[in-house]
PDB file of C-alpha atoms and ligand atoms in Angstrom:
ATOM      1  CA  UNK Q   1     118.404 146.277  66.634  1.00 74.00           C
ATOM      2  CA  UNK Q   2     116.685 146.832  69.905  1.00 84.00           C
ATOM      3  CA  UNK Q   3     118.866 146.666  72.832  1.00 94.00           C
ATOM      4  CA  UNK Q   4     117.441 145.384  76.353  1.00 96.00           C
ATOM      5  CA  UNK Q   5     116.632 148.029  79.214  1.00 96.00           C
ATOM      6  CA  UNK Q   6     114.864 147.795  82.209  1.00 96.00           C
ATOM      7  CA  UNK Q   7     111.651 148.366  80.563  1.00 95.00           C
ATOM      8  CA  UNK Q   8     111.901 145.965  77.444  1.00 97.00           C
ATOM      9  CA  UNK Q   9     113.604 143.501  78.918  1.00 98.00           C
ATOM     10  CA  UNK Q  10     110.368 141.086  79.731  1.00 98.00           C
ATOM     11  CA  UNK Q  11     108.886 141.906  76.118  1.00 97.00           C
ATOM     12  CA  UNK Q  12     112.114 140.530  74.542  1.00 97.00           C
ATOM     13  CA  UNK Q  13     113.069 137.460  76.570  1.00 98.00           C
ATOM     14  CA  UNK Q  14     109.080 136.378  76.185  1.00 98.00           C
ATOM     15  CA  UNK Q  15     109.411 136.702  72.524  1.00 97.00           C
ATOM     16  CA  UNK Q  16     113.118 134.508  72.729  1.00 97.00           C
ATOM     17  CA  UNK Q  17     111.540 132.020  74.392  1.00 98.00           C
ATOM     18  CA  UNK Q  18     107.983 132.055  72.456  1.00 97.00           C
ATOM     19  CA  UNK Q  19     110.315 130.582  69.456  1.00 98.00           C
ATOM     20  CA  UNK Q  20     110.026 126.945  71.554  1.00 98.00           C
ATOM     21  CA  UNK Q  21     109.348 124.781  68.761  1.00 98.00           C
ATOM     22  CA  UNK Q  22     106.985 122.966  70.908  1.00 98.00           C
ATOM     23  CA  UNK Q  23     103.958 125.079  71.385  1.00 98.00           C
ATOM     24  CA  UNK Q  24     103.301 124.248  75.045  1.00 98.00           C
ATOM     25  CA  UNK Q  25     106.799 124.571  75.728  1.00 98.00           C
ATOM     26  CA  UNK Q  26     107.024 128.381  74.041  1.00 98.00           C
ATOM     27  CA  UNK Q  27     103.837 128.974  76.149  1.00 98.00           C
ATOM     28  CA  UNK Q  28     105.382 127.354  79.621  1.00 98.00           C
ATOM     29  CA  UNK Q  29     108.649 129.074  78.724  1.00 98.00           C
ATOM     30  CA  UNK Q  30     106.976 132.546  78.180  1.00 98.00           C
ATOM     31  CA  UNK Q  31     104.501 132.671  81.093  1.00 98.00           C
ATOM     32  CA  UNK Q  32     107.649 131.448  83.197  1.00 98.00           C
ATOM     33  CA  UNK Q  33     109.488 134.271  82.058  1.00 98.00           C
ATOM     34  CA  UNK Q  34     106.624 136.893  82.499  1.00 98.00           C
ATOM     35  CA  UNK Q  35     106.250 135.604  86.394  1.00 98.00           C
ATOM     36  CA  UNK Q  36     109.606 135.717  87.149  1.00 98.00           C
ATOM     37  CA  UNK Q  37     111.033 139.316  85.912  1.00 98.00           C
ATOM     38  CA  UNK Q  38     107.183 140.150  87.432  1.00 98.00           C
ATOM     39  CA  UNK Q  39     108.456 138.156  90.772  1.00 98.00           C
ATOM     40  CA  UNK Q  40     112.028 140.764  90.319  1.00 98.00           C
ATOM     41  CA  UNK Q  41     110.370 143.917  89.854  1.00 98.00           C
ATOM     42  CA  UNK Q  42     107.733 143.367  93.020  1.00 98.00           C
ATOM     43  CA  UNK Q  43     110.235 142.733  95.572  1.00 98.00           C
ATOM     44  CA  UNK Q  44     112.867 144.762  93.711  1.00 98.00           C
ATOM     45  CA  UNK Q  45     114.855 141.647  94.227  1.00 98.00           C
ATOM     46  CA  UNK Q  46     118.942 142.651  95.083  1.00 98.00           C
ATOM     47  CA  UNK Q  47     121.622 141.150  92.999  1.00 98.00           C
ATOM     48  CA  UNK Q  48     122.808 139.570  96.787  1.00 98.00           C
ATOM     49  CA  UNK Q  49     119.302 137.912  96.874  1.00 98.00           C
ATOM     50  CA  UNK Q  50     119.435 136.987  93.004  1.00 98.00           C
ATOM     51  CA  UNK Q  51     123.107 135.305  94.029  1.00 98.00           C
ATOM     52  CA  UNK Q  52     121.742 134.025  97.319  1.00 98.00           C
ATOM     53  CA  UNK Q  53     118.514 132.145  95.476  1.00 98.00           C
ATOM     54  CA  UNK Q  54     120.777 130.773  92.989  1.00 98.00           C
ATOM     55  CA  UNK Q  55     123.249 129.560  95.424  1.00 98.00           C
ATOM     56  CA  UNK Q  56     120.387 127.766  97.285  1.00 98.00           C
ATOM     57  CA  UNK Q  57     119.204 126.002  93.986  1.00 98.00           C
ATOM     58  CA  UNK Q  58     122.845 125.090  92.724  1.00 98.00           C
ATOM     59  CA  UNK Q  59     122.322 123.560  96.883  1.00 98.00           C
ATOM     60  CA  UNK Q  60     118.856 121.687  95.627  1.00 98.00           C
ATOM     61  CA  UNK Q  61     121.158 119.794  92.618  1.00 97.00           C
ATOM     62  CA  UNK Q  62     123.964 119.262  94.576  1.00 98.00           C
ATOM     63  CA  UNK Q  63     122.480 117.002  97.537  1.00 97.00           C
ATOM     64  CA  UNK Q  64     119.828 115.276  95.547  1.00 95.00           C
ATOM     65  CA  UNK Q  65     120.821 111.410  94.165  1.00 90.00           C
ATOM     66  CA  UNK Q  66     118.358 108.787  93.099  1.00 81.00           C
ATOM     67  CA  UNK Q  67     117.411 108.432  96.419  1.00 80.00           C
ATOM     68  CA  UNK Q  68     117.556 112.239  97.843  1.00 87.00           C
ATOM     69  CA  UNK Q  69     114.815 113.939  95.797  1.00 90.00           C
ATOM     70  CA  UNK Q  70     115.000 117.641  97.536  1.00 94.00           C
ATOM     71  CA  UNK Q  71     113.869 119.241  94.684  1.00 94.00           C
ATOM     72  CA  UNK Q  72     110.330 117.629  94.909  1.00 93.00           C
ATOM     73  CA  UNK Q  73     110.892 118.320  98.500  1.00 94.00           C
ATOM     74  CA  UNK Q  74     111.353 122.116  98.085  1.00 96.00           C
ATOM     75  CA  UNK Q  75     108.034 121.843  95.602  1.00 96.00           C
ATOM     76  CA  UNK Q  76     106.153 119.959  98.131  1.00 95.00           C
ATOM     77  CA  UNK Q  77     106.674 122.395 100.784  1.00 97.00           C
ATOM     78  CA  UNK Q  78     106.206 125.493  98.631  1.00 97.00           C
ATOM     79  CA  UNK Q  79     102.535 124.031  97.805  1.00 97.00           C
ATOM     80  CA  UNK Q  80     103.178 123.529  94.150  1.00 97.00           C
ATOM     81  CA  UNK Q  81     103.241 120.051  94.246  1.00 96.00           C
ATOM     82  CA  UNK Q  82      99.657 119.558  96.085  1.00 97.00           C
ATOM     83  CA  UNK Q  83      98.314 122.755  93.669  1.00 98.00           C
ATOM     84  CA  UNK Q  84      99.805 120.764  90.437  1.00 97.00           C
ATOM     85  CA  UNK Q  85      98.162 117.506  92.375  1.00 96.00           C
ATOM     86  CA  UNK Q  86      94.305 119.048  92.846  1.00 95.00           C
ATOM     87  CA  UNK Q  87      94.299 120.930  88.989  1.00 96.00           C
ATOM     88  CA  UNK Q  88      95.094 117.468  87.165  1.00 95.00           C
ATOM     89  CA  UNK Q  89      93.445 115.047  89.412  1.00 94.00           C
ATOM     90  CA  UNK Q  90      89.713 116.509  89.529  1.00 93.00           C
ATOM     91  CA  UNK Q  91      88.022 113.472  90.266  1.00 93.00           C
ATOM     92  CA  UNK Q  92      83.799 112.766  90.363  1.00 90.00           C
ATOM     93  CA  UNK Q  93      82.075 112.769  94.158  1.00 91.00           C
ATOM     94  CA  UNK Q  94      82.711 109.679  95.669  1.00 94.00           C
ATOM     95  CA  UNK Q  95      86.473 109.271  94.492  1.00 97.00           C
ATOM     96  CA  UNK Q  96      89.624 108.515  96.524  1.00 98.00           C
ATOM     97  CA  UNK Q  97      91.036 112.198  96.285  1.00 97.00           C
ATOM     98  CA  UNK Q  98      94.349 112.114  95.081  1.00 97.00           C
ATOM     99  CA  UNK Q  99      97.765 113.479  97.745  1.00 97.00           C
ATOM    100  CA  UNK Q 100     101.198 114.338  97.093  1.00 95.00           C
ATOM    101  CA  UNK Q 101     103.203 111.437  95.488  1.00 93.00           C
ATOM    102  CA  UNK Q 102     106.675 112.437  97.831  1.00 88.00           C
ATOM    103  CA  UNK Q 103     110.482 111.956  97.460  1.00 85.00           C
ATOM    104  CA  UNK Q 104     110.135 108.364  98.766  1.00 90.00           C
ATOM    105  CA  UNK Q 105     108.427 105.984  96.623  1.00 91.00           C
ATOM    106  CA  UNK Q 106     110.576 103.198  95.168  1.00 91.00           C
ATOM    107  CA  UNK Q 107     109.658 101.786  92.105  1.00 92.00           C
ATOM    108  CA  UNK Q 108     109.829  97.800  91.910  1.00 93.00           C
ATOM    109  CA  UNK Q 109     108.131  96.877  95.258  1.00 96.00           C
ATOM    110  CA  UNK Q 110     107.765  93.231  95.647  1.00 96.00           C
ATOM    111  CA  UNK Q 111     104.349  91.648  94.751  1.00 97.00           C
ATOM    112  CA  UNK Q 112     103.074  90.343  98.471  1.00 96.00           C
ATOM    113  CA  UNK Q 113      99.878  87.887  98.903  1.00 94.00           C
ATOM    114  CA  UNK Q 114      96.732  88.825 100.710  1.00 95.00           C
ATOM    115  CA  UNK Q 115      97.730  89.363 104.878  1.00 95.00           C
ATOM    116  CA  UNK Q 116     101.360  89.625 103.571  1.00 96.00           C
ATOM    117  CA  UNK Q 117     103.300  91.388 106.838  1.00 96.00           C
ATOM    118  CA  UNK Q 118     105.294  93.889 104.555  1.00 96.00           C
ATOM    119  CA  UNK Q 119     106.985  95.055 108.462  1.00 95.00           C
ATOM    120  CA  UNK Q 120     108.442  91.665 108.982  1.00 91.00           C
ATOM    121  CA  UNK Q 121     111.706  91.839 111.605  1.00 89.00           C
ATOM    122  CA  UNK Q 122     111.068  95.864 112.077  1.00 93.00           C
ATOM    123  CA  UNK Q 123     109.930  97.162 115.535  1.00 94.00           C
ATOM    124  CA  UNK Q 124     106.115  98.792 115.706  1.00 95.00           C
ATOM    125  CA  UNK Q 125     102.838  97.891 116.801  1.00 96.00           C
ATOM    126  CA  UNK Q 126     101.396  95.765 114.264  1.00 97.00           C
ATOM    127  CA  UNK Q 127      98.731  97.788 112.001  1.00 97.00           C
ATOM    128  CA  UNK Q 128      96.186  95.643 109.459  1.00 98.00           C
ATOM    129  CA  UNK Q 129      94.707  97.516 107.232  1.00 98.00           C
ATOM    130  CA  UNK Q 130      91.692  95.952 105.138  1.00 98.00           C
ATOM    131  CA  UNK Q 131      89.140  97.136 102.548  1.00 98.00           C
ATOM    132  CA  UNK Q 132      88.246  96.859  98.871  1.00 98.00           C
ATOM    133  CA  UNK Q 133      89.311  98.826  95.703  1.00 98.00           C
ATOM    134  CA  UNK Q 134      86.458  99.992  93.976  1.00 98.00           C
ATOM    135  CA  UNK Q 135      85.163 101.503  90.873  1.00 97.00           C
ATOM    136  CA  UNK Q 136      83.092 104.898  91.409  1.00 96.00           C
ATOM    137  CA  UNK Q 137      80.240 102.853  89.557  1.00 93.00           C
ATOM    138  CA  UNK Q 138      80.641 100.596  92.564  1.00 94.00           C
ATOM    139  CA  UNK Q 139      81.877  97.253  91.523  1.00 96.00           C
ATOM    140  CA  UNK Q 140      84.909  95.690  93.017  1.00 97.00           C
ATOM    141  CA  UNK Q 141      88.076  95.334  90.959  1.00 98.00           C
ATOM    142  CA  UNK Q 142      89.390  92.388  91.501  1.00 98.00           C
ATOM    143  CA  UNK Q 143      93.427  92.135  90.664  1.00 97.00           C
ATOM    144  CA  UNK Q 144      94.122  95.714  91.366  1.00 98.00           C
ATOM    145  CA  UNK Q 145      97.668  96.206  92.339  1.00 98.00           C
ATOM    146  CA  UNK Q 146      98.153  98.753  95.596  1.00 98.00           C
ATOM    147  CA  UNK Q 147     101.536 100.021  95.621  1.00 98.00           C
ATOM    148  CA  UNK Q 148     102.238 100.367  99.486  1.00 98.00           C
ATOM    149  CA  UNK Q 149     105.028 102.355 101.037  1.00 97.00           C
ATOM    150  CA  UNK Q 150     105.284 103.786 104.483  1.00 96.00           C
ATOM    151  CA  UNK Q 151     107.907 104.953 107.603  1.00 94.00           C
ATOM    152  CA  UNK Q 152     108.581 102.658 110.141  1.00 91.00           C
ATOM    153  CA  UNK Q 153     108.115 103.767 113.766  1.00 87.00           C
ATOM    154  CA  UNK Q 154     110.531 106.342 113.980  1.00 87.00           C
ATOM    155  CA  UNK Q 155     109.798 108.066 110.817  1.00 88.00           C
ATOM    156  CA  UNK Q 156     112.545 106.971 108.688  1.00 91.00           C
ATOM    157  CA  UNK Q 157     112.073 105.321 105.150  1.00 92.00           C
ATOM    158  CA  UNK Q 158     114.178 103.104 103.077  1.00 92.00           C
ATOM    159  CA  UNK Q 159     114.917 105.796 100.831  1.00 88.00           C
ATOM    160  CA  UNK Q 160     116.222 107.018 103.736  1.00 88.00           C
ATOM    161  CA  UNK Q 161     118.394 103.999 104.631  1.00 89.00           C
ATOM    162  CA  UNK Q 162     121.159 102.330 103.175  1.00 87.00           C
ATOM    163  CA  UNK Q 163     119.432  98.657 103.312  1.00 88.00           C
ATOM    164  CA  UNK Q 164     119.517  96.384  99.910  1.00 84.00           C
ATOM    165  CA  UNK Q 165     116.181  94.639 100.752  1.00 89.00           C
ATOM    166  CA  UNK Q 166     112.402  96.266 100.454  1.00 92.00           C
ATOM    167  CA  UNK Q 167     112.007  97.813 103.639  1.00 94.00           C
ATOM    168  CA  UNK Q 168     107.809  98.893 104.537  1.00 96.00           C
ATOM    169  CA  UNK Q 169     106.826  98.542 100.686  1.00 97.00           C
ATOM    170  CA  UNK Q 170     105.078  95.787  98.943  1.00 97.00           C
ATOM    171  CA  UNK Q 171     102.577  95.481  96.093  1.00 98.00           C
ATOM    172  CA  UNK Q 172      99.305  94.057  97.138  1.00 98.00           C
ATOM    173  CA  UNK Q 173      96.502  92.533  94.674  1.00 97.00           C
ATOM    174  CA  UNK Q 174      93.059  92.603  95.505  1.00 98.00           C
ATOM    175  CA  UNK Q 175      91.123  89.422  95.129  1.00 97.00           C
ATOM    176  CA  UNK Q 176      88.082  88.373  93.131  1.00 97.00           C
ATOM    177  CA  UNK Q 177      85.759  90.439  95.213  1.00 97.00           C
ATOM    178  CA  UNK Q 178      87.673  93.181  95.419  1.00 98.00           C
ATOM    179  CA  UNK Q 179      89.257  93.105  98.965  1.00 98.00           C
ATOM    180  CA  UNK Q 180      92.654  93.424 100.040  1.00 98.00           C
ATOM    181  CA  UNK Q 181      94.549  92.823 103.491  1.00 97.00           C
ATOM    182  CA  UNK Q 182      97.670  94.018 104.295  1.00 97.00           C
ATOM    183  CA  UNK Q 183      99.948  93.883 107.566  1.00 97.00           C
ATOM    184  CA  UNK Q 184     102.590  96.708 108.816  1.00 97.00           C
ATOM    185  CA  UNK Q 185     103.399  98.353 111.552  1.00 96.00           C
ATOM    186  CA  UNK Q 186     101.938 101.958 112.464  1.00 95.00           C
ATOM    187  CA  UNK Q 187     103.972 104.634 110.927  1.00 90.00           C
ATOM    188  CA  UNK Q 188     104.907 107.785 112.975  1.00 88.00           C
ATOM    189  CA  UNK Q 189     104.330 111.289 111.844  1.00 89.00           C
ATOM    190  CA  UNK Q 190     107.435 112.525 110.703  1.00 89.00           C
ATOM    191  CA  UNK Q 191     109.768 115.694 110.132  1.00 93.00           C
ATOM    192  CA  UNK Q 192     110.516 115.993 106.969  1.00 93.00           C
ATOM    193  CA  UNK Q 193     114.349 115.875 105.711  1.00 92.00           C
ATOM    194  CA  UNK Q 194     115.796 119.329 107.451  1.00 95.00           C
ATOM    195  CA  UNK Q 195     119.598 119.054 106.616  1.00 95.00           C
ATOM    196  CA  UNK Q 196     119.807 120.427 103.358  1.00 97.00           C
ATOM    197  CA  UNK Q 197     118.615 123.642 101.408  1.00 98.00           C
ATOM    198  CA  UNK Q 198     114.968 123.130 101.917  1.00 98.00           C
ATOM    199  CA  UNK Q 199     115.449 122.736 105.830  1.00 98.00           C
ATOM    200  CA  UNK Q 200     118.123 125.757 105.849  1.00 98.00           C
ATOM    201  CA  UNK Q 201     115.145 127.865 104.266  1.00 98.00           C
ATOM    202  CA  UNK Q 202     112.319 126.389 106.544  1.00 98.00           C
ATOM    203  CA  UNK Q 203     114.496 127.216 109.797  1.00 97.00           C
ATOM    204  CA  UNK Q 204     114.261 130.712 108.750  1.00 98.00           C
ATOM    205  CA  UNK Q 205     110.121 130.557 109.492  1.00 98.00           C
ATOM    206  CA  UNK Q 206     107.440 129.531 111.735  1.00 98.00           C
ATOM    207  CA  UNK Q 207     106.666 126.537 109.435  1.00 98.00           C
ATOM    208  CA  UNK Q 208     105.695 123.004 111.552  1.00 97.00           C
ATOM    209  CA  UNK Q 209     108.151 120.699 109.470  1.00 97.00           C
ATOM    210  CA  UNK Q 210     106.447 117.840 110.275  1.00 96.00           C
ATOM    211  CA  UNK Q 211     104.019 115.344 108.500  1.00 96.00           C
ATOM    212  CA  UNK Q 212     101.145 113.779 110.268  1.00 96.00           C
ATOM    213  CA  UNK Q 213     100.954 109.631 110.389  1.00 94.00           C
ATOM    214  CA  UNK Q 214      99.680 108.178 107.077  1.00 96.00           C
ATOM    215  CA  UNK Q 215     100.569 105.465 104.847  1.00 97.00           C
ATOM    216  CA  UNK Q 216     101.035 105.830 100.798  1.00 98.00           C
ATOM    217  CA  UNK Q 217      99.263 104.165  98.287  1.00 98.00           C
ATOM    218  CA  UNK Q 218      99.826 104.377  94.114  1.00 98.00           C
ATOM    219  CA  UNK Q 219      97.303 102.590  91.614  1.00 98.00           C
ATOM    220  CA  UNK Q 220      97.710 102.392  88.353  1.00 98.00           C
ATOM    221  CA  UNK Q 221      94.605 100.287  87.458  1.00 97.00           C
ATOM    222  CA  UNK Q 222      93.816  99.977  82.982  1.00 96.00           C
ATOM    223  CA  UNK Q 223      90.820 101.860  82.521  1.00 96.00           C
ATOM    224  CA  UNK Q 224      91.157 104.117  85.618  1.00 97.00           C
ATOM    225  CA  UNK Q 225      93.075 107.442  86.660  1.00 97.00           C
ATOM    226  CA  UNK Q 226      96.017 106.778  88.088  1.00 97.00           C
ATOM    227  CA  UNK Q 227      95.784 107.735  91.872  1.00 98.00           C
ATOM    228  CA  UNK Q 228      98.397 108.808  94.004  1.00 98.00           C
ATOM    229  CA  UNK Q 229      96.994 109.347  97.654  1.00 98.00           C
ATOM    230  CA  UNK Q 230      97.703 108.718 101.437  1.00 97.00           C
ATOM    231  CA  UNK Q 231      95.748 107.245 104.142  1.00 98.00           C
ATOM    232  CA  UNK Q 232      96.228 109.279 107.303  1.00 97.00           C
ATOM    233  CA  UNK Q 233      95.254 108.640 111.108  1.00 96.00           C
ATOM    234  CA  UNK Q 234      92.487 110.138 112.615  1.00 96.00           C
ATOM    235  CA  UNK Q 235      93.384 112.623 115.505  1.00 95.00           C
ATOM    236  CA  UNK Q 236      97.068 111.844 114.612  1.00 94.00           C
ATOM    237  CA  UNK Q 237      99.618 115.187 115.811  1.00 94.00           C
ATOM    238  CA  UNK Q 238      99.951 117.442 112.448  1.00 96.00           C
ATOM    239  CA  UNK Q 239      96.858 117.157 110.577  1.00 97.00           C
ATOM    240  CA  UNK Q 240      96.519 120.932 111.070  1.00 96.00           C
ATOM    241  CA  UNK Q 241      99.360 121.776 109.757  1.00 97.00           C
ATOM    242  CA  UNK Q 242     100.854 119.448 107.699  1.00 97.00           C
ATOM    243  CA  UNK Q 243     104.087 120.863 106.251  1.00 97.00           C
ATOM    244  CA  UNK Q 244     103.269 119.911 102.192  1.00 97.00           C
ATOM    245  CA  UNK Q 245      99.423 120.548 102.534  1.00 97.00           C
ATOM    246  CA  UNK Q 246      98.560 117.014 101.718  1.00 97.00           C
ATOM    247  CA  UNK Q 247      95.931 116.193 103.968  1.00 98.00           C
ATOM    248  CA  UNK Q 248      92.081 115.619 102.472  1.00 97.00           C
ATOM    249  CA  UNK Q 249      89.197 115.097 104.750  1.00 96.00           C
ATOM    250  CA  UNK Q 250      88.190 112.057 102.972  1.00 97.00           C
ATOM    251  CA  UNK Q 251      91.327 110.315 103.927  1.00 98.00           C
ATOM    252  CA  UNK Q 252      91.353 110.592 107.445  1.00 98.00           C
ATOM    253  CA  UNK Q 253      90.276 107.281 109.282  1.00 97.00           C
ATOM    254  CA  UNK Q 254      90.394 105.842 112.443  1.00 97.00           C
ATOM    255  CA  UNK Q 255      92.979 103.807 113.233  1.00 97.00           C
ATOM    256  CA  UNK Q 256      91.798 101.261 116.527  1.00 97.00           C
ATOM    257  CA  UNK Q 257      93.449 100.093 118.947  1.00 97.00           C
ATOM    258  CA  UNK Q 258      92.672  96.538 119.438  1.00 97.00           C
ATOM    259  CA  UNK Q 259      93.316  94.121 122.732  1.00 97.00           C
ATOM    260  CA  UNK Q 260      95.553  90.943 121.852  1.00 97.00           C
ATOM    261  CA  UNK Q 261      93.813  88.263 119.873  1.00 97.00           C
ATOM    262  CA  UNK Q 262      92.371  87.462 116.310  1.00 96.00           C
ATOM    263  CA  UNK Q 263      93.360  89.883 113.524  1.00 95.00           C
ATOM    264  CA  UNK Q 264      91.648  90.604 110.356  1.00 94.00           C
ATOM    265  CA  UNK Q 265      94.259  88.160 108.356  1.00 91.00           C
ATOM    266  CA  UNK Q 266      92.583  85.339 110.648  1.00 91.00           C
ATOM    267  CA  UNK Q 267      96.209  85.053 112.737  1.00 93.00           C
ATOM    268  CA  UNK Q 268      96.131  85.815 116.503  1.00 95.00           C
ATOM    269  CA  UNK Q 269      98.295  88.489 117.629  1.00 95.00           C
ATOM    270  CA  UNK Q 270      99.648  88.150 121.457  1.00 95.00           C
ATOM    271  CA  UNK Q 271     100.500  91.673 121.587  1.00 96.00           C
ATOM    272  CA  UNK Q 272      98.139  95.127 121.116  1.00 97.00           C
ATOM    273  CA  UNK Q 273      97.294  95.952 117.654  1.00 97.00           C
ATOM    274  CA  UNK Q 274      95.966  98.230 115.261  1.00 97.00           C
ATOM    275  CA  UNK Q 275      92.948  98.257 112.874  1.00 97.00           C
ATOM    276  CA  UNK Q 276      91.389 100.093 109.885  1.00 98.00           C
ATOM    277  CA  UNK Q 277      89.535  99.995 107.333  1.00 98.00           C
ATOM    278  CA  UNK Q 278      89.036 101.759 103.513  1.00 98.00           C
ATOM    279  CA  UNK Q 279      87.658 101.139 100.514  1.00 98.00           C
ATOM    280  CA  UNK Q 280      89.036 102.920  97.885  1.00 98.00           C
ATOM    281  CA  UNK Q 281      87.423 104.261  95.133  1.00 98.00           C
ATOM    282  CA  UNK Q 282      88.905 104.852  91.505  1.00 98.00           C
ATOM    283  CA  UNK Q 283      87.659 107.154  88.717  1.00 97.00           C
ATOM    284  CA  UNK Q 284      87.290 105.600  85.164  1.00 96.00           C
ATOM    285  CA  UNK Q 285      88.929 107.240  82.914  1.00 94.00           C
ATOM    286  CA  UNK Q 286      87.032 109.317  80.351  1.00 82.00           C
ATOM    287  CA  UNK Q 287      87.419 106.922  77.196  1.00 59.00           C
ATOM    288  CA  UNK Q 288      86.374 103.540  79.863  1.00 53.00           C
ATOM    289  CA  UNK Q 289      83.174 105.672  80.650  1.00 46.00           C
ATOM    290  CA  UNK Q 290      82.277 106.590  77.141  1.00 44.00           C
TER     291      UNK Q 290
HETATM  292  C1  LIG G 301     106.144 111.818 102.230  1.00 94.28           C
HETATM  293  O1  LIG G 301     105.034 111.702 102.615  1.00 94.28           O
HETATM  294  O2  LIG G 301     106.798 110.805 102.112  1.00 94.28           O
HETATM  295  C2  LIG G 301     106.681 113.176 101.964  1.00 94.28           C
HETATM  296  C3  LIG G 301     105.974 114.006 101.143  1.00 94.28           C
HETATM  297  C4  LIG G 301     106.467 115.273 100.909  1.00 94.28           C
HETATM  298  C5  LIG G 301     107.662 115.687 101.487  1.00 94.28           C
HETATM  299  C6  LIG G 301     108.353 114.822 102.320  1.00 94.28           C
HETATM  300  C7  LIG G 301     107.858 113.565 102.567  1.00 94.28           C
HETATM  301 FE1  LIG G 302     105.251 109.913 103.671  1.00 94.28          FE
END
């Protein structure tokens, strides 16, 4: 019988855990284990540090509810979410790149028509965004469903809120041709949540907490990767240094300032608004391109 020391130790939990009846699993499992007696040994970790990390994850479960997701916060913020996001999501040139998915989507959105004002009765400027939903190949897709969610103007979302109604979230449908309209209200770059473990940690550093302007988007189109992505304001505070790494070039756009009058939904606006535009652009999957 082979007793664990110092030096064995790794050798026999990897075999333990290699018994995962599930081959991936036994392979996660052992890797996992490999990296973390690997992570012990570098920093020659103390059993006060050892205590003090598990204290701060027992933290992580205790504060998190349906609607508090800290755990994909702490992930987010560590980089592993955007690193898990660009290895599964390699998409061909031309593609909406795919962002971080965040702690705040709510699943159930109400469907909204073309122009729909998904900010109705909440303070902001008013924001239309417009465009088309595309397929790489270049034709329009009409009836795709964009999943919208967003903060309002002082960086709060419903998730956030106790509120019983969709608050800044809709589902929009393209039509025939492809385009879609929505109305909102332009979101402000926000600080993400800092009273709880993952803020406690992020005090400790040097780390900008904050995320710059953007609006989410999810698609889940038949016959096309499902994308998970942002839209983000061009020259908006943050872009730099956005605290989960989620910013892509290729969704960065302008958002205009526009004088009273007509809007894009064909309604006139007596007060200053805001414009953009974007067409995104979905990847087939592999079996629709075969
Ligand atoms: C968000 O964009 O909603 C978000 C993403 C990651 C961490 C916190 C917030
Ligand atoms: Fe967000």
């Amino acid at each position: 019988m082979t007793h664990a020391t110092e030096d064995n130790i790794t050798d026999l939990a990897v075999d333990r855990w290699s018994t995962a009846h599930d081959p991936r699993l036994a392979e996660v499992m052992a890797s996992l284990v490999r990296h973390l007696h690997d992570f012990a040994r570098e920093v020659r970790l103390t059993e006060e540090e050892w205590l003090a990390g598990l204290q701060w994850l027992t933290r992580v479960g205790q504060i998190s509810d349906d609607k508090r997701e800290e755990a994909i916060l702490a992930s987010d913020v560590l980089g592993l979410s955007m690193l898990v996001v660009q290895m599964n999501n390699r998409f061909g040139p031309g593609a909406t790149p795919a962002t971080v998915l965040g702690p705040f989507h709510i699943d159930g959105s109400p469907a909204a028509p073309y122009g729909w004002d998904m900010s109705e009765g909440i303070e902001g400027t008013p924001f239309f965004l417009t465009g088309t939903v595309r397929s790489v190949t270049g034709e329009p897709i009409p009836g795709a469903v964009l999943d919208v969610w967003q903060a309002d103007a002082d960086g709060t979302y419903e998730a956030q809120l106790d509120v019983d109604e969709a608050r800044l979230r809709a589902k929009y449908q393209t039509r025939e041709d492809g385009s879609y309209c929505l109305r909102t209200i332009v979101p402000l770059g926000y600080a993400i949540p800092m009273d709880g473990p993952v803020g406690d940690l992020i005090s400790r550093t040097d780390i900008s907490y904050y995320r710059p302007c953007h609006i989410h988007f999810l698609f889940e189109e038949e016959g096309y990767e499902r994308l998970v992505t942002h839209l983000f304001a061009e020259g908006a505070e943050y872009l730099e240094t956005d605290v989960v790494f989620g910013v892509k070039e290729a969704l960065v756009t302008p958002f205009v300032a526009q004088e009273p009058g007509e809007a894009p939904d064909g309604t006139t606006v007596d007060v200053p608004f805001v414009t953009a535009t974007y067409d995104f652009v979905l990847q087939p999957t592999e079996s629709a391109a075969d």
